[in-house]
CSV table of C-alpha atoms in Angstrom, one decimal:
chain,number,residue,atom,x,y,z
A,5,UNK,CA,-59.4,-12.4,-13.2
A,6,UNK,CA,-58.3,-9.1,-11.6
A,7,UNK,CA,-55.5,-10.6,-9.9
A,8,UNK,CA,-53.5,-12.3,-13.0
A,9,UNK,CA,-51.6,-9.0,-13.8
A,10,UNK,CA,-48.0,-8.7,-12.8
A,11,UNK,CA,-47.3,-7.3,-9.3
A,12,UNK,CA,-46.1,-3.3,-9.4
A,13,UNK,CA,-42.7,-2.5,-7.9
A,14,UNK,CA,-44.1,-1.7,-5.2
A,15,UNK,CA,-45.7,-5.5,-4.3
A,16,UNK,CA,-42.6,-7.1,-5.4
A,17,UNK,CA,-40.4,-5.1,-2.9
A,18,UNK,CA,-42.8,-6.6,-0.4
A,19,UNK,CA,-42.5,-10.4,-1.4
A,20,UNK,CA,-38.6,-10.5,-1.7
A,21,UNK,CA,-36.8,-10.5,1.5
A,22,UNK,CA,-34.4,-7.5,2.4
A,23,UNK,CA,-31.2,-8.2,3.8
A,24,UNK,CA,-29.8,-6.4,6.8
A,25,UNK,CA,-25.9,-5.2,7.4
A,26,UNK,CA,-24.8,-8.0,9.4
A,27,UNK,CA,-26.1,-10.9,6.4
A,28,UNK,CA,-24.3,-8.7,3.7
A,29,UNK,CA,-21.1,-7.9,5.8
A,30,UNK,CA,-21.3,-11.9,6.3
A,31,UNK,CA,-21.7,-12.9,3.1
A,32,UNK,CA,-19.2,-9.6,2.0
A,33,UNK,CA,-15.7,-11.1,4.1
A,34,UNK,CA,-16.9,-14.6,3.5
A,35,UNK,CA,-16.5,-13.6,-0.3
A,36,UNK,CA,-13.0,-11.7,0.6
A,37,UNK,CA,-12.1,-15.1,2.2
A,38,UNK,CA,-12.8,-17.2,-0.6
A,39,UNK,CA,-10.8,-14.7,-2.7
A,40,UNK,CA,-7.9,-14.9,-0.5
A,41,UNK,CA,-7.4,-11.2,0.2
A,42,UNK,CA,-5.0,-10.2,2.7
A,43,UNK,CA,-5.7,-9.8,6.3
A,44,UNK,CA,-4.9,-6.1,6.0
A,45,UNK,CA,-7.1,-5.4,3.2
A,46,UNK,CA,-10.1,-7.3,4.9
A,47,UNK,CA,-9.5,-5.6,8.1
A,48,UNK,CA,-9.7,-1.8,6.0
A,49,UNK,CA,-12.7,-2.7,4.7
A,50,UNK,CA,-14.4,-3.9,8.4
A,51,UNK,CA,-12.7,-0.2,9.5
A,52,UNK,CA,-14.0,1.9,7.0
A,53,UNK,CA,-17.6,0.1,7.2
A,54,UNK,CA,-17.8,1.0,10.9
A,55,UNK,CA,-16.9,4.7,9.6
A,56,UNK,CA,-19.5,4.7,6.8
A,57,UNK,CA,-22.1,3.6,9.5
A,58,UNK,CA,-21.3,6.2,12.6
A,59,UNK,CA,-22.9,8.7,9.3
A,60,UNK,CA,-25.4,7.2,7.8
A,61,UNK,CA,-28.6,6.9,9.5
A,62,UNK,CA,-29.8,4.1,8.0
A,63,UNK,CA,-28.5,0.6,7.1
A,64,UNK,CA,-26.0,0.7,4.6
A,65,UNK,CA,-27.7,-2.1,2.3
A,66,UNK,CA,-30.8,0.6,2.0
A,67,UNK,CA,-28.9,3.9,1.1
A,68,UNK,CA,-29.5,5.2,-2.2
A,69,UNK,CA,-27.3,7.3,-4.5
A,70,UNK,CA,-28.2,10.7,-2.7
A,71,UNK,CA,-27.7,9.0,0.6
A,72,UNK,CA,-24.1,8.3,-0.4
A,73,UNK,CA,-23.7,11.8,-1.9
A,74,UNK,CA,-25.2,13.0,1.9
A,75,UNK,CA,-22.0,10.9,3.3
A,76,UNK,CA,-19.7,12.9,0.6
A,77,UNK,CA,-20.8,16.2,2.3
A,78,UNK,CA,-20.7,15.5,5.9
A,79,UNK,CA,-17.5,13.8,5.3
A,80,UNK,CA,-15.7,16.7,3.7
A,81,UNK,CA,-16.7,18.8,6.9
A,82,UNK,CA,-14.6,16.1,9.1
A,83,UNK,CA,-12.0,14.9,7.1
A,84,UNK,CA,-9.3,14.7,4.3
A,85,UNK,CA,-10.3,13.7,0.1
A,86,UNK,CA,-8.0,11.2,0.5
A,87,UNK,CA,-9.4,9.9,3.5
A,88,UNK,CA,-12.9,10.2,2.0
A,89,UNK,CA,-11.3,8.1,-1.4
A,90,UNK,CA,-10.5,6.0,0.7
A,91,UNK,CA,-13.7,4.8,2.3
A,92,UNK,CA,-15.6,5.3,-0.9
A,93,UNK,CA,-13.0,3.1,-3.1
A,94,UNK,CA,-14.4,0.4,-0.1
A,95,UNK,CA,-17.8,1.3,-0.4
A,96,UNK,CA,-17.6,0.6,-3.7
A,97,UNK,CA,-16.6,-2.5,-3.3
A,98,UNK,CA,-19.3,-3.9,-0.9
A,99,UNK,CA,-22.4,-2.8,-2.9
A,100,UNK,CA,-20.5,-4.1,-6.0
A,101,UNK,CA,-20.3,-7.6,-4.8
A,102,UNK,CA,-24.4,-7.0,-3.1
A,103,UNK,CA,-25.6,-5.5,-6.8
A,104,UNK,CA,-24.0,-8.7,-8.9
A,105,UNK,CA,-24.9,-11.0,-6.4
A,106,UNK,CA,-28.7,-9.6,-6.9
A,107,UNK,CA,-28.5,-8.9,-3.2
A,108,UNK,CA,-29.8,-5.1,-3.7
A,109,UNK,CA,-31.8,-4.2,-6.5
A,110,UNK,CA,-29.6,-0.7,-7.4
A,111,UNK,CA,-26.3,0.2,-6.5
A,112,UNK,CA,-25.5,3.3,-4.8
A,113,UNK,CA,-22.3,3.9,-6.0
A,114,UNK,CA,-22.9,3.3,-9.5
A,115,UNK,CA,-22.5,6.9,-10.6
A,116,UNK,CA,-20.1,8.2,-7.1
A,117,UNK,CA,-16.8,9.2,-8.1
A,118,UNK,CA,-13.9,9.9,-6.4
A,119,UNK,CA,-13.4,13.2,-5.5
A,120,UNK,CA,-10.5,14.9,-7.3
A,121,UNK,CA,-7.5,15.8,-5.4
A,122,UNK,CA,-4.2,18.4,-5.4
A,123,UNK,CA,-1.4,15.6,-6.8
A,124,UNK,CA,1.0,16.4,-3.6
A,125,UNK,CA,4.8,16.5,-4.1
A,126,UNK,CA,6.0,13.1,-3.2
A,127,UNK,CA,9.1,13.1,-0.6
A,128,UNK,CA,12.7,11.7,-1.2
A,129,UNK,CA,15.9,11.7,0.3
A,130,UNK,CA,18.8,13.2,-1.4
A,131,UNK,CA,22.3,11.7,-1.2
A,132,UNK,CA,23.3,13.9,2.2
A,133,UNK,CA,20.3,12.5,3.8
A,134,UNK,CA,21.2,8.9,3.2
A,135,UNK,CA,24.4,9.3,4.2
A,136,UNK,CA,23.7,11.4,7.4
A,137,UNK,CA,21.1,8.9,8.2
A,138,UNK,CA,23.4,5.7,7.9
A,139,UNK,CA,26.0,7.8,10.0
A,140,UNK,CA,23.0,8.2,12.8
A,141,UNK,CA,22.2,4.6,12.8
A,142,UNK,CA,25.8,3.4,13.0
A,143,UNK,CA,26.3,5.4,16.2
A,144,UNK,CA,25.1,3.0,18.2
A,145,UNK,CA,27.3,-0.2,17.5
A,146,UNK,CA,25.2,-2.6,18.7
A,147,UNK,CA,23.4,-5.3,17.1
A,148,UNK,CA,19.9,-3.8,16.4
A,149,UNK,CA,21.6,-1.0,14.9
A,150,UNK,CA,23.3,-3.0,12.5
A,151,UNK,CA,20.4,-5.2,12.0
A,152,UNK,CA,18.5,-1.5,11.4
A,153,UNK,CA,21.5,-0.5,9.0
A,154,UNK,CA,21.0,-3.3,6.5
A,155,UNK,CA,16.8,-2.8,6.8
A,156,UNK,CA,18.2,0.2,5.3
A,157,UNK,CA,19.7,-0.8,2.5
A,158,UNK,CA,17.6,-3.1,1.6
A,159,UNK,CA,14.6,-1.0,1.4
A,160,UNK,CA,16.5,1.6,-1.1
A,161,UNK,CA,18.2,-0.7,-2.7
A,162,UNK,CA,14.9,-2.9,-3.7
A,163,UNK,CA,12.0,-0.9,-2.8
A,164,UNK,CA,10.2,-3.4,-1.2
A,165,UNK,CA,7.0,-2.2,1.1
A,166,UNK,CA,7.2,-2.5,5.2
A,167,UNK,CA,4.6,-5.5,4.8
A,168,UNK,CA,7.1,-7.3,2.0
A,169,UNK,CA,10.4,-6.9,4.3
A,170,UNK,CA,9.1,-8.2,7.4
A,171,UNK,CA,7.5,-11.2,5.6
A,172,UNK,CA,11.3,-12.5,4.0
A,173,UNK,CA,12.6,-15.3,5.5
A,174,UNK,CA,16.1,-16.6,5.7
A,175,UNK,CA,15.7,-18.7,3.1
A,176,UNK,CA,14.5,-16.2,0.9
A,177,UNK,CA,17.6,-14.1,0.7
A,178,UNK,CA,19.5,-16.4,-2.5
A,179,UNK,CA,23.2,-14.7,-3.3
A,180,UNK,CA,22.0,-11.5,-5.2
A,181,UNK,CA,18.8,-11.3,-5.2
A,182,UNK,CA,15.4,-11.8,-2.4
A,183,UNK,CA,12.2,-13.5,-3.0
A,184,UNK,CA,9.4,-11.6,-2.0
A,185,UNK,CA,6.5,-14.0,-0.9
A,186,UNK,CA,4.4,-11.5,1.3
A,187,UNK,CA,2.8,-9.7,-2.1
A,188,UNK,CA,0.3,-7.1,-2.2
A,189,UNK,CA,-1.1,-8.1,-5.3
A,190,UNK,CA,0.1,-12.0,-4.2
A,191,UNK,CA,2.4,-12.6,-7.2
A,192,UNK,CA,5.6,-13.6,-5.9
A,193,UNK,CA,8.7,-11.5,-7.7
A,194,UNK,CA,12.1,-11.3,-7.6
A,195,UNK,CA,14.4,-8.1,-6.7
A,196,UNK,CA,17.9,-7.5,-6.8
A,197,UNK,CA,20.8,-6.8,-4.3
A,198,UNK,CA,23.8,-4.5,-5.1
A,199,UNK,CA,27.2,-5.7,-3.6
A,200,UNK,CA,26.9,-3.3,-0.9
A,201,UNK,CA,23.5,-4.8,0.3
A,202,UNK,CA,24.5,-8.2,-0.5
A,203,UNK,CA,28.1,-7.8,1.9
A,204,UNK,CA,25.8,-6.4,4.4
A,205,UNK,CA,23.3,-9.4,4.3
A,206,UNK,CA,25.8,-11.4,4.5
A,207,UNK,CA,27.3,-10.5,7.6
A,208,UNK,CA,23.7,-9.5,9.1
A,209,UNK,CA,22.7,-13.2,8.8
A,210,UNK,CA,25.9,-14.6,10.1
A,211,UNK,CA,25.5,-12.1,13.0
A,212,UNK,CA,21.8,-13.1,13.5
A,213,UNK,CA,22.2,-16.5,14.0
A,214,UNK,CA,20.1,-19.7,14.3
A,215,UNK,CA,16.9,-18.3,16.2
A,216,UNK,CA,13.4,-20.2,16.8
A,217,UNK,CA,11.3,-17.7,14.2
A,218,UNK,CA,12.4,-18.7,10.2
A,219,UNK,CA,12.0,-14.4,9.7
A,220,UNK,CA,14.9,-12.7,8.7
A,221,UNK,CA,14.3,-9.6,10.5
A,222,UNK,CA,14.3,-10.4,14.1
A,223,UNK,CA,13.6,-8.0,17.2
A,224,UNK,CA,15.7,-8.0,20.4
A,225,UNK,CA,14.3,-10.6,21.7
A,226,UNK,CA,14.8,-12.7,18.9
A,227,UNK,CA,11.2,-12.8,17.7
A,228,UNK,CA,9.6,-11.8,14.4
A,229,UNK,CA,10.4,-7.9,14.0
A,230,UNK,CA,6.8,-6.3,13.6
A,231,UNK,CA,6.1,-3.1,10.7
A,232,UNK,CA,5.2,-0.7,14.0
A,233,UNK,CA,8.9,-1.2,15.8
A,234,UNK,CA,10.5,-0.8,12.1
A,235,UNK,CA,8.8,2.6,11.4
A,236,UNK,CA,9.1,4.0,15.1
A,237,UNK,CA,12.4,3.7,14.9
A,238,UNK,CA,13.2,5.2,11.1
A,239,UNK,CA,11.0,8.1,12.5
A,240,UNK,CA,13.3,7.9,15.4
A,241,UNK,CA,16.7,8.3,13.7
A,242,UNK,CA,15.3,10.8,11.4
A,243,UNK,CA,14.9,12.9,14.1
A,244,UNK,CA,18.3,12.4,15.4
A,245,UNK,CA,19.8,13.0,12.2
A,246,UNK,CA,17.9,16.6,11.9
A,247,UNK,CA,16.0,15.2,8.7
A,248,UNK,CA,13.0,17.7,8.2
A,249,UNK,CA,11.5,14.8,5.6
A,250,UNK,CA,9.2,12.1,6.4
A,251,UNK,CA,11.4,8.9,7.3
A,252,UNK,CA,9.9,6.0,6.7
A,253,UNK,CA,9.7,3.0,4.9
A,254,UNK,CA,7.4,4.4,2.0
A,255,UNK,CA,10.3,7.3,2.0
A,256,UNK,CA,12.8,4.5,1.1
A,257,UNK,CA,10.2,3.1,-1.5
A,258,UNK,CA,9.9,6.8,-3.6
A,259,UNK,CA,13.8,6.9,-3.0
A,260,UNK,CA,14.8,4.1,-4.4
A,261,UNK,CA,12.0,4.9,-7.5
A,262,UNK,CA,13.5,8.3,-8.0
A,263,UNK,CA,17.2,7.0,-8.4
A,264,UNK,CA,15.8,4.3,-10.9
A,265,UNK,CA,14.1,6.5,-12.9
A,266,UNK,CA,17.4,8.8,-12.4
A,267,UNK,CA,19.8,6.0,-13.6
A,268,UNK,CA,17.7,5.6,-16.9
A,269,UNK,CA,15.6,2.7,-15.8
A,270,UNK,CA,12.0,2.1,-17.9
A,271,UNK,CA,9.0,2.5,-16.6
A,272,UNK,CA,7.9,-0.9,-17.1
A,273,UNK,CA,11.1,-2.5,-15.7
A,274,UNK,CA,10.4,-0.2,-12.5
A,275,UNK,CA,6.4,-1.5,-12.4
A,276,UNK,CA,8.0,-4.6,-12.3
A,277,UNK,CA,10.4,-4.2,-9.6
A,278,UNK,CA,8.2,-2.3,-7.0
A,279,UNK,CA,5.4,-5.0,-7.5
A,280,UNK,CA,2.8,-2.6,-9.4
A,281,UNK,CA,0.1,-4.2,-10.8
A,282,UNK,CA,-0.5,-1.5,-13.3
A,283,UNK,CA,1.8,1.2,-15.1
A,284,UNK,CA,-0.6,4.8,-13.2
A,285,UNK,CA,1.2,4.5,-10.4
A,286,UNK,CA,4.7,4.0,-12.1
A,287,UNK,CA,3.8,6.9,-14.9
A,288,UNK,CA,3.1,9.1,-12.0
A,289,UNK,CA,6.3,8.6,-10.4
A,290,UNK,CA,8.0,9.3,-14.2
A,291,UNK,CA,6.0,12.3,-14.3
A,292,UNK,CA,6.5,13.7,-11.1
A,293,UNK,CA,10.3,13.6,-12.0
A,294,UNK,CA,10.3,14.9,-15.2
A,295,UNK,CA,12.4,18.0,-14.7
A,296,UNK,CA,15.0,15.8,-13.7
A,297,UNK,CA,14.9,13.6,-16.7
A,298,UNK,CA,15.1,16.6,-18.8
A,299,UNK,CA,18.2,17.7,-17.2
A,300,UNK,CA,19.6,14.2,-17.3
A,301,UNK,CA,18.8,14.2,-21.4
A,302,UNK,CA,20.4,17.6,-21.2
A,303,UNK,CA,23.5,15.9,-20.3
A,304,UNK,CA,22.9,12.5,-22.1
A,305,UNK,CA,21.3,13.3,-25.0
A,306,UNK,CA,21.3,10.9,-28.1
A,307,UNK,CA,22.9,13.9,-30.0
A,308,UNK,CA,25.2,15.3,-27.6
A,309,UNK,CA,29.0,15.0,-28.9
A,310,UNK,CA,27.7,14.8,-32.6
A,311,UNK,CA,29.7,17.2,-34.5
A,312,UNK,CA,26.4,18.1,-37.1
């Protein structure tokens, strides 16, 4: 008789069967498989698990909130918050997908937040700096610098990401406008090409020629261009041009935001453009730029020229 009451906590833990890392990081990718997730994003998470680990004395599928919060504190002795964000945004993940799988029995992360951070000042090139950076690049009058020219303007003309630009194809470019396939979010969209960049397309792909690879962007060699050889070389003819910014493809991408939101464009016409999935990132850029917009009302002002 004594033995028809329900096992403790304790006896259950016993019965079921724990899982180690290496079943739940199986079980984990094969999951970020079936969801299709991007290589990249798949290969952060593998990177930042092998970070977590090198910590945590333990396996991760046993830690505990205050284990986790442990991690937090060595972590800020070693690193940057938005390094730290970073791993935690993919910790979060993981024991997400082991909790409603019923593959732990409490999730670690369930009351973890990210650690606030300083909003820094994000970087764009002014006008000068465009200009003094085309004039560095045409220097060379060859045909990588030409190729590297209309990279150029296409990144600030569309504010496409380094992963988007060396996905487009040929094929892809269609009069005025470029399909962009190679999504973060994996919605294809459409952007837009002023004359200047659609001239300079133009004579980019006559130039190019017919070449094995179907990529638009092609390396000397006449291969696929890779993101690595596009941002050396930015970082490159910043340098020459005496640019004390950051240049580099994500430069282009705030650039090309800025002079948007400059020009009077919507936020929600912008989120579209740059591929957003939601409007924080896009309200951030609108904020960050405010005083500017309150100069340009200054001068464009629904009630300036009204005699009242």
């Amino acid at each position: 008789m004594g033995r028809r009451k329900e096992l403790t906590e304790e006896e259950l833990k016993i019965i079921k069967k724990a899982i180690s890392d290496e079943e739940a990081f199986e079980k984990f990718f094969r999951n970020c498989y079936l969801k299709n997730l991007r290589p990249a994003t798949i290969e952060y998470y593998k990177n930042e698990f092998h970070g977590a680990k090198k910590l945590i004395s333990k396996e991760l599928v046993e830690c505990s909130q205050k284990d986790i919060e442990e991690l937090i504190l060595q972590s800020k002795k070693l690193m940057k918050v938005t390094t730290i964000n970073t791993r935690l945004r993919a910790l979060r993940a993981f024991y997400n997908y082991l909790y409603k799988d019923n593959l732990i029995d409490n999730n670690p992360m369930k009351n973890i937040k990210l650690l606030r951070d300083r909003q820094k000042t994000i970087e764009t090139l002014d006008n000068k700096e465009i200009e003094l950076l085309v004039k560095t690049i045409r220097k060379q009058k060859t045909f990588i610098g030409f190729r590297d020219e209309t990279i150029l303007l296409v990144f600030l003309d569309t504010g496409v990401r380094l992963s988007e630009l060396v996905g487009i194809e040929v094929d892809d470019v269609r009069d005025n406008k470029i399909i962009i396939r190679r999504t973060k979010n994996l919605f294809e969209r459409v952007v837009y090409l002023s004359d200047t960049t659609k001239e300079q397309l133009k004579r980019y792909i006559t130039i190019r020629g017919n070449v094995e690879t179907n990529k638009l962007f092609i390396n000397h060699d006449e291969n696929e261009l890779k993101p690595h050889s596009i941002q050396t070389r930015f970082y490159k003819y910043g340098n020459e041009a005496n640019i004390t910014k950051r240049v580099s493809p994500h430069t282009f991408r705030h650039t090309m935001a800025k002079r948007m939101i400059m020009a009077g464009v919507d936020a929600f016409t912008l989120m579209t453009i740059l591929g957003h999935s939601d409007m924080t990132i896009t309200k951030r850029y609108v904020n960050l730029w405010g005083p500017d917009i309150e100069q340009k009302h200054k001068q464009y002002g629904a009630l300036k020229g009204l005699k009242l």
